[in-house]
PDB file of C-alpha atoms in Angstrom:
ATOM      1  CA  ALA A   1     -36.388  59.813  54.119  1.00 69.00           C
ATOM      2  CA  GLN A   2     -34.107  61.559  51.708  1.00 76.00           C
ATOM      3  CA  SER A   3     -32.380  60.483  48.545  1.00 86.00           C
ATOM      4  CA  VAL A   4     -30.001  61.985  46.024  1.00 92.00           C
ATOM      5  CA  THR A   5     -29.792  61.321  42.302  1.00 94.00           C
ATOM      6  CA  GLN A   6     -26.820  62.391  40.253  1.00 95.00           C
ATOM      7  CA  LEU A   7     -27.520  62.188  36.552  1.00 92.00           C
ATOM      8  CA  GLY A   8     -24.539  60.837  34.672  1.00 91.00           C
ATOM      9  CA  SER A   9     -21.956  58.699  36.377  1.00 91.00           C
ATOM     10  CA  HIS A  10     -19.341  60.068  33.980  1.00 95.00           C
ATOM     11  CA  VAL A  11     -19.130  63.518  32.403  1.00 97.00           C
ATOM     12  CA  SER A  12     -16.418  64.483  29.942  1.00 97.00           C
ATOM     13  CA  VAL A  13     -15.683  68.084  28.922  1.00 97.00           C
ATOM     14  CA  SER A  14     -12.957  69.910  27.079  1.00 97.00           C
ATOM     15  CA  GLU A  15     -10.627  72.253  28.902  1.00 97.00           C
ATOM     16  CA  GLY A  16     -12.243  75.707  28.962  1.00 97.00           C
ATOM     17  CA  ALA A  17     -15.761  74.368  28.457  1.00 97.00           C
ATOM     18  CA  LEU A  18     -18.697  74.716  30.831  1.00 97.00           C
ATOM     19  CA  VAL A  19     -18.974  72.111  33.563  1.00 98.00           C
ATOM     20  CA  LEU A  20     -22.502  71.081  34.588  1.00 98.00           C
ATOM     21  CA  LEU A  21     -23.010  68.279  37.081  1.00 98.00           C
ATOM     22  CA  ARG A  22     -26.609  67.489  37.928  1.00 97.00           C
ATOM     23  CA  CYS A  23     -28.080  66.685  41.309  1.00 97.00           C
ATOM     24  CA  ASN A  24     -31.688  66.141  42.267  1.00 96.00           C
ATOM     25  CA  TYR A  25     -32.849  65.323  45.748  1.00 93.00           C
ATOM     26  CA  SER A  26     -35.912  64.242  47.587  1.00 88.00           C
ATOM     27  CA  SER A  27     -36.481  65.210  51.162  1.00 77.00           C
ATOM     28  CA  SER A  28     -39.525  65.348  53.384  1.00 71.00           C
ATOM     29  CA  VAL A  29     -38.254  68.539  55.014  1.00 72.00           C
ATOM     30  CA  PRO A  30     -36.218  71.477  53.673  1.00 73.00           C
ATOM     31  CA  PRO A  31     -32.715  70.145  53.246  1.00 83.00           C
ATOM     32  CA  TYR A  32     -29.174  71.219  53.621  1.00 88.00           C
ATOM     33  CA  LEU A  33     -27.304  70.514  50.387  1.00 92.00           C
ATOM     34  CA  PHE A  34     -23.625  69.893  49.755  1.00 93.00           C
ATOM     35  CA  TRP A  35     -21.183  69.204  46.956  1.00 96.00           C
ATOM     36  CA  TYR A  36     -17.993  67.333  47.743  1.00 96.00           C
ATOM     37  CA  VAL A  37     -15.023  66.577  45.509  1.00 96.00           C
ATOM     38  CA  GLN A  38     -12.762  63.551  45.743  1.00 93.00           C
ATOM     39  CA  TYR A  39      -9.379  63.472  44.046  1.00 91.00           C
ATOM     40  CA  PRO A  40      -7.759  60.085  43.439  1.00 85.00           C
ATOM     41  CA  ASN A  41      -6.732  58.272  46.607  1.00 79.00           C
ATOM     42  CA  GLN A  42      -7.929  61.098  48.812  1.00 83.00           C
ATOM     43  CA  GLY A  43     -10.837  61.758  51.116  1.00 86.00           C
ATOM     44  CA  LEU A  44     -13.733  64.028  50.298  1.00 91.00           C
ATOM     45  CA  GLN A  45     -13.402  67.801  50.392  1.00 93.00           C
ATOM     46  CA  LEU A  46     -16.309  70.214  50.666  1.00 93.00           C
ATOM     47  CA  LEU A  47     -16.784  72.375  47.572  1.00 96.00           C
ATOM     48  CA  LEU A  48     -19.813  74.328  48.710  1.00 95.00           C
ATOM     49  CA  LYS A  49     -23.008  74.072  50.709  1.00 92.00           C
ATOM     50  CA  TYR A  50     -26.489  75.532  50.867  1.00 92.00           C
ATOM     51  CA  THR A  51     -28.214  75.907  54.217  1.00 86.00           C
ATOM     52  CA  THR A  52     -30.379  79.026  54.131  1.00 84.00           C
ATOM     53  CA  GLY A  53     -30.437  82.413  52.428  1.00 86.00           C
ATOM     54  CA  ALA A  54     -29.173  83.094  48.929  1.00 88.00           C
ATOM     55  CA  THR A  55     -29.957  80.211  46.636  1.00 90.00           C
ATOM     56  CA  LEU A  56     -26.853  80.711  44.481  1.00 95.00           C
ATOM     57  CA  VAL A  57     -23.838  79.615  46.453  1.00 96.00           C
ATOM     58  CA  LYS A  58     -20.217  79.968  45.465  1.00 96.00           C
ATOM     59  CA  GLY A  59     -17.545  77.534  46.462  1.00 95.00           C
ATOM     60  CA  ILE A  60     -13.887  76.876  46.039  1.00 93.00           C
ATOM     61  CA  ASN A  61     -12.073  76.559  42.723  1.00 93.00           C
ATOM     62  CA  GLY A  62     -14.634  78.658  40.849  1.00 96.00           C
ATOM     63  CA  PHE A  63     -17.557  76.287  41.332  1.00 97.00           C
ATOM     64  CA  GLU A  64     -21.068  77.404  42.157  1.00 97.00           C
ATOM     65  CA  ALA A  65     -24.449  75.772  42.607  1.00 97.00           C
ATOM     66  CA  GLU A  66     -28.012  76.971  42.675  1.00 95.00           C
ATOM     67  CA  PHE A  67     -30.704  75.603  44.937  1.00 93.00           C
ATOM     68  CA  LYS A  68     -33.999  75.393  43.054  1.00 93.00           C
ATOM     69  CA  LYS A  69     -36.734  74.281  45.386  1.00 89.00           C
ATOM     70  CA  SER A  70     -39.367  73.986  42.660  1.00 90.00           C
ATOM     71  CA  GLU A  71     -37.131  71.611  40.726  1.00 92.00           C
ATOM     72  CA  THR A  72     -35.633  69.910  43.809  1.00 92.00           C
ATOM     73  CA  SER A  73     -32.257  70.449  42.199  1.00 95.00           C
ATOM     74  CA  PHE A  74     -28.804  71.594  43.223  1.00 96.00           C
ATOM     75  CA  HIS A  75     -26.726  71.469  40.052  1.00 97.00           C
ATOM     76  CA  LEU A  76     -23.022  72.270  40.163  1.00 98.00           C
ATOM     77  CA  THR A  77     -21.467  74.504  37.514  1.00 98.00           C
ATOM     78  CA  LYS A  78     -18.164  76.047  36.558  1.00 98.00           C
ATOM     79  CA  PRO A  79     -17.870  78.358  33.554  1.00 97.00           C
ATOM     80  CA  SER A  80     -14.508  77.103  32.350  1.00 97.00           C
ATOM     81  CA  ALA A  81     -13.079  73.677  33.112  1.00 97.00           C
ATOM     82  CA  HIS A  82      -9.465  73.234  34.075  1.00 96.00           C
ATOM     83  CA  MET A  83      -7.444  70.054  33.871  1.00 96.00           C
ATOM     84  CA  SER A  84      -7.118  70.095  37.654  1.00 95.00           C
ATOM     85  CA  ASP A  85     -10.914  69.788  37.983  1.00 96.00           C
ATOM     86  CA  ALA A  86     -10.759  66.130  36.959  1.00 96.00           C
ATOM     87  CA  ALA A  87     -12.096  64.256  39.975  1.00 95.00           C
ATOM     88  CA  GLU A  88     -15.207  62.591  41.324  1.00 95.00           C
ATOM     89  CA  TYR A  89     -17.990  64.834  42.568  1.00 97.00           C
ATOM     90  CA  PHE A  90     -20.616  63.902  45.114  1.00 95.00           C
ATOM     91  CA  CYS A  91     -23.861  65.651  45.935  1.00 95.00           C
ATOM     92  CA  ALA A  92     -25.200  65.159  49.455  1.00 92.00           C
ATOM     93  CA  VAL A  93     -28.257  66.101  51.476  1.00 88.00           C
ATOM     94  CA  ASN A  94     -29.302  66.060  55.052  1.00 81.00           C
ATOM     95  CA  PRO A  95     -32.550  67.269  56.517  1.00 70.00           C
ATOM     96  CA  ASN A  96     -32.876  70.702  58.052  1.00 63.00           C
ATOM     97  CA  SER A  97     -34.749  69.197  60.919  1.00 61.00           C
ATOM     98  CA  GLY A  98     -34.806  69.282  64.670  1.00 54.00           C
ATOM     99  CA  GLY A  99     -34.922  65.510  64.755  1.00 54.00           C
ATOM    100  CA  SER A 100     -32.092  63.076  65.161  1.00 49.00           C
ATOM    101  CA  ASN A 101     -31.740  62.070  61.544  1.00 53.00           C
ATOM    102  CA  TYR A 102     -28.777  64.222  60.658  1.00 65.00           C
ATOM    103  CA  LYS A 103     -26.869  61.820  58.526  1.00 72.00           C
ATOM    104  CA  LEU A 104     -25.603  62.881  55.153  1.00 79.00           C
ATOM    105  CA  THR A 105     -27.019  60.956  52.227  1.00 83.00           C
ATOM    106  CA  PHE A 106     -24.799  60.924  49.170  1.00 88.00           C
ATOM    107  CA  GLY A 107     -25.437  60.458  45.499  1.00 91.00           C
ATOM    108  CA  LYS A 108     -23.461  57.806  43.648  1.00 90.00           C
ATOM    109  CA  GLY A 109     -21.024  60.366  42.318  1.00 93.00           C
ATOM    110  CA  THR A 110     -20.085  61.787  38.928  1.00 95.00           C
ATOM    111  CA  LEU A 111     -16.618  61.283  37.535  1.00 95.00           C
ATOM    112  CA  LEU A 112     -15.498  64.386  35.669  1.00 97.00           C
ATOM    113  CA  THR A 113     -12.928  64.007  32.941  1.00 97.00           C
ATOM    114  CA  VAL A 114     -11.328  67.092  31.396  1.00 97.00           C
ATOM    115  CA  ASN A 115      -9.830  66.679  27.947  1.00 96.00           C
ATOM    116  CA  PRO A 116      -7.018  68.939  26.707  1.00 94.00           C
TER     117      PRO A 116
ATOM    118  CA  GLY B   1      -5.376  67.247  65.421  1.00 53.00           C
ATOM    119  CA  ALA B   2      -5.652  69.341  62.307  1.00 79.00           C
ATOM    120  CA  GLY B   3      -7.900  66.928  60.490  1.00 93.00           C
ATOM    121  CA  VAL B   4      -9.645  63.577  60.675  1.00 95.00           C
ATOM    122  CA  SER B   5      -7.074  60.833  60.967  1.00 96.00           C
ATOM    123  CA  GLN B   6      -7.697  57.219  59.981  1.00 97.00           C
ATOM    124  CA  SER B   7      -5.482  54.217  60.508  1.00 97.00           C
ATOM    125  CA  PRO B   8      -4.271  52.097  58.960  1.00 97.00           C
ATOM    126  CA  SER B   9      -4.325  53.669  55.517  1.00 95.00           C
ATOM    127  CA  ASN B  10      -4.179  50.232  53.920  1.00 97.00           C
ATOM    128  CA  LYS B  11      -5.062  46.830  55.322  1.00 98.00           C
ATOM    129  CA  VAL B  12      -4.802  43.455  53.659  1.00 98.00           C
ATOM    130  CA  THR B  13      -6.364  40.606  55.565  1.00 98.00           C
ATOM    131  CA  GLU B  14      -7.245  37.003  54.994  1.00 97.00           C
ATOM    132  CA  LYS B  15     -10.834  35.958  54.616  1.00 97.00           C
ATOM    133  CA  GLY B  16     -12.306  35.026  57.979  1.00 98.00           C
ATOM    134  CA  LYS B  17     -10.050  37.247  60.055  1.00 98.00           C
ATOM    135  CA  ASP B  18     -11.278  40.177  62.151  1.00 98.00           C
ATOM    136  CA  VAL B  19     -10.127  43.738  61.456  1.00 98.00           C
ATOM    137  CA  GLU B  20     -10.298  46.996  63.364  1.00 98.00           C
ATOM    138  CA  LEU B  21     -10.269  50.377  61.672  1.00 98.00           C
ATOM    139  CA  ARG B  22      -9.591  53.488  63.693  1.00 98.00           C
ATOM    140  CA  CYS B  23     -10.805  57.061  63.314  1.00 97.00           C
ATOM    141  CA  ASP B  24      -9.573  60.112  65.223  1.00 96.00           C
ATOM    142  CA  PRO B  25     -12.031  62.942  64.593  1.00 95.00           C
ATOM    143  CA  ILE B  26     -11.305  66.638  64.785  1.00 94.00           C
ATOM    144  CA  SER B  27     -11.136  67.751  68.392  1.00 92.00           C
ATOM    145  CA  GLY B  28     -14.439  69.154  69.590  1.00 89.00           C
ATOM    146  CA  HIS B  29     -16.536  67.583  66.859  1.00 91.00           C
ATOM    147  CA  THR B  30     -19.502  65.838  68.390  1.00 88.00           C
ATOM    148  CA  ALA B  31     -20.724  64.074  65.256  1.00 89.00           C
ATOM    149  CA  LEU B  32     -18.876  61.170  63.649  1.00 93.00           C
ATOM    150  CA  TYR B  33     -19.795  59.162  60.566  1.00 93.00           C
ATOM    151  CA  TRP B  34     -18.519  55.976  58.936  1.00 96.00           C
ATOM    152  CA  TYR B  35     -19.094  55.389  55.237  1.00 94.00           C
ATOM    153  CA  ARG B  36     -18.028  52.616  52.888  1.00 95.00           C
ATOM    154  CA  GLN B  37     -16.984  53.331  49.333  1.00 92.00           C
ATOM    155  CA  SER B  38     -16.918  50.438  46.922  1.00 88.00           C
ATOM    156  CA  LEU B  39     -15.949  50.654  43.282  1.00 79.00           C
ATOM    157  CA  GLY B  40     -18.877  52.032  41.331  1.00 68.00           C
ATOM    158  CA  GLN B  41     -21.163  52.044  44.371  1.00 72.00           C
ATOM    159  CA  GLY B  42     -20.787  55.561  45.675  1.00 79.00           C
ATOM    160  CA  LEU B  43     -20.802  56.239  49.387  1.00 86.00           C
ATOM    161  CA  GLU B  44     -22.731  53.887  51.610  1.00 89.00           C
ATOM    162  CA  PHE B  45     -23.674  55.131  55.075  1.00 89.00           C
ATOM    163  CA  LEU B  46     -22.707  52.733  57.850  1.00 95.00           C
ATOM    164  CA  ILE B  47     -23.102  54.377  61.244  1.00 94.00           C
ATOM    165  CA  TYR B  48     -23.493  57.815  62.838  1.00 91.00           C
ATOM    166  CA  PHE B  49     -22.549  58.942  66.348  1.00 91.00           C
ATOM    167  CA  GLN B  50     -23.786  62.216  67.822  1.00 87.00           C
ATOM    168  CA  GLY B  51     -22.599  63.179  71.280  1.00 85.00           C
ATOM    169  CA  ASN B  52     -24.000  60.893  73.938  1.00 83.00           C
ATOM    170  CA  SER B  53     -27.028  59.857  71.890  1.00 85.00           C
ATOM    171  CA  ALA B  54     -27.529  56.280  70.828  1.00 87.00           C
ATOM    172  CA  PRO B  55     -25.754  55.758  67.497  1.00 91.00           C
ATOM    173  CA  ASP B  56     -27.669  55.356  64.280  1.00 89.00           C
ATOM    174  CA  LYS B  57     -26.577  51.879  63.151  1.00 92.00           C
ATOM    175  CA  SER B  58     -29.108  51.557  60.388  1.00 90.00           C
ATOM    176  CA  GLY B  59     -26.472  51.326  57.665  1.00 92.00           C
ATOM    177  CA  LEU B  60     -24.421  48.452  59.040  1.00 96.00           C
ATOM    178  CA  PRO B  61     -24.720  45.692  56.415  1.00 95.00           C
ATOM    179  CA  SER B  62     -24.599  42.706  58.756  1.00 95.00           C
ATOM    180  CA  ASP B  63     -24.008  41.728  62.365  1.00 96.00           C
ATOM    181  CA  ARG B  64     -20.362  41.163  61.501  1.00 98.00           C
ATOM    182  CA  PHE B  65     -19.975  44.932  61.540  1.00 98.00           C
ATOM    183  CA  SER B  66     -19.864  46.948  64.740  1.00 97.00           C
ATOM    184  CA  ALA B  67     -18.527  50.301  65.836  1.00 97.00           C
ATOM    185  CA  GLU B  68     -17.920  52.124  69.040  1.00 95.00           C
ATOM    186  CA  ARG B  69     -16.891  55.583  70.012  1.00 95.00           C
ATOM    187  CA  THR B  70     -15.054  55.922  73.281  1.00 86.00           C
ATOM    188  CA  GLY B  71     -15.229  59.081  75.343  1.00 82.00           C
ATOM    189  CA  GLY B  72     -16.981  60.886  72.524  1.00 78.00           C
ATOM    190  CA  SER B  73     -13.784  60.977  70.516  1.00 90.00           C
ATOM    191  CA  VAL B  74     -11.961  58.069  68.877  1.00 95.00           C
ATOM    192  CA  SER B  75     -14.051  55.551  66.999  1.00 97.00           C
ATOM    193  CA  THR B  76     -13.278  51.978  66.000  1.00 97.00           C
ATOM    194  CA  LEU B  77     -15.083  50.085  63.263  1.00 98.00           C
ATOM    195  CA  THR B  78     -14.742  46.327  63.656  1.00 98.00           C
ATOM    196  CA  ILE B  79     -15.464  43.776  60.974  1.00 98.00           C
ATOM    197  CA  GLN B  80     -15.564  40.181  62.158  1.00 98.00           C
ATOM    198  CA  ARG B  81     -14.980  37.148  59.954  1.00 98.00           C
ATOM    199  CA  THR B  82     -14.164  39.297  56.949  1.00 98.00           C
ATOM    200  CA  GLN B  83     -15.464  38.336  53.523  1.00 97.00           C
ATOM    201  CA  GLN B  84     -14.177  39.334  50.107  1.00 96.00           C
ATOM    202  CA  GLU B  85     -17.196  41.564  49.578  1.00 94.00           C
ATOM    203  CA  ASP B  86     -16.022  43.658  52.527  1.00 96.00           C
ATOM    204  CA  SER B  87     -13.142  44.930  50.392  1.00 96.00           C
ATOM    205  CA  ALA B  88     -13.661  48.673  50.036  1.00 96.00           C
ATOM    206  CA  VAL B  89     -12.439  52.037  51.255  1.00 95.00           C
ATOM    207  CA  TYR B  90     -13.838  52.902  54.663  1.00 97.00           C
ATOM    208  CA  LEU B  91     -14.208  56.621  55.213  1.00 95.00           C
ATOM    209  CA  CYS B  92     -14.664  58.403  58.499  1.00 96.00           C
ATOM    210  CA  ALA B  93     -15.953  61.950  58.841  1.00 94.00           C
ATOM    211  CA  SER B  94     -16.661  64.287  61.715  1.00 92.00           C
ATOM    212  CA  SER B  95     -18.619  67.494  62.026  1.00 88.00           C
ATOM    213  CA  LEU B  96     -19.089  70.074  64.712  1.00 84.00           C
ATOM    214  CA  ARG B  97     -22.581  68.993  65.620  1.00 74.00           C
ATOM    215  CA  GLY B  98     -24.177  67.209  62.685  1.00 65.00           C
ATOM    216  CA  GLY B  99     -27.137  68.800  60.973  1.00 64.00           C
ATOM    217  CA  GLY B 100     -26.124  71.420  58.431  1.00 67.00           C
ATOM    218  CA  THR B 101     -22.537  71.673  59.539  1.00 76.00           C
ATOM    219  CA  GLU B 102     -19.780  70.611  57.207  1.00 81.00           C
ATOM    220  CA  ALA B 103     -18.451  67.077  57.523  1.00 87.00           C
ATOM    221  CA  PHE B 104     -14.684  66.719  57.313  1.00 91.00           C
ATOM    222  CA  PHE B 105     -13.426  63.444  55.900  1.00 93.00           C
ATOM    223  CA  GLY B 106     -10.346  61.415  56.613  1.00 94.00           C
ATOM    224  CA  GLN B 107      -8.246  59.848  53.864  1.00 93.00           C
ATOM    225  CA  GLY B 108      -9.876  56.496  54.377  1.00 94.00           C
ATOM    226  CA  THR B 109      -8.703  52.963  55.045  1.00 96.00           C
ATOM    227  CA  ARG B 110      -8.442  50.726  52.003  1.00 95.00           C
ATOM    228  CA  LEU B 111      -9.383  47.216  53.093  1.00 97.00           C
ATOM    229  CA  THR B 112      -8.542  44.267  50.894  1.00 97.00           C
ATOM    230  CA  VAL B 113      -9.758  40.818  51.878  1.00 97.00           C
ATOM    231  CA  VAL B 114      -7.893  38.007  50.137  1.00 97.00           C
TER     232      VAL B 114
END
């Protein structure tokens, strides 16, 4: 079974400041990891994903995340926040497994507020 | 189509009535998911279809909920005898084959039970 924990249901930063959204996972097998963003009244959009290879992955809108196996973490960062980054962010995991349990498991989300 | 399409976008229904929510996945995507998003509750997995395999229904909250996927394409989520606690946004997603492939989400159906 897998689970995802996002520390902080609400994060507030100033425009231009570093954005750090935390995600820790548990999985019995090596996972695939995802970050999604949801703008108000919209569906979810993929920001970035880790499957294999380089552990630092870059996504859209200047976001990146690093897979740290030893820490079971996949934290999302952006060096400089922009007002347009205000949204809800979801971390998700599914097992890199040959079995049938492919479903994405999501964290509860982190609402990012960007202050001018 | 170009993306995952869900209908209706909004649905208001009276308590006790049945509702059907529709999802048109991206053409060629074999995997289809339904999630429920309630205020402050994050995303709750409901059901997963993958090709011709038996669906994973482990997330359906009660026997009032059911879903089917016809011809490996369109899916319908049915809620019978709706209750106020069913009010939420129901999100559908599809992916090329499940596993590590990206899931593309529809805009959701906002269900309000009054």
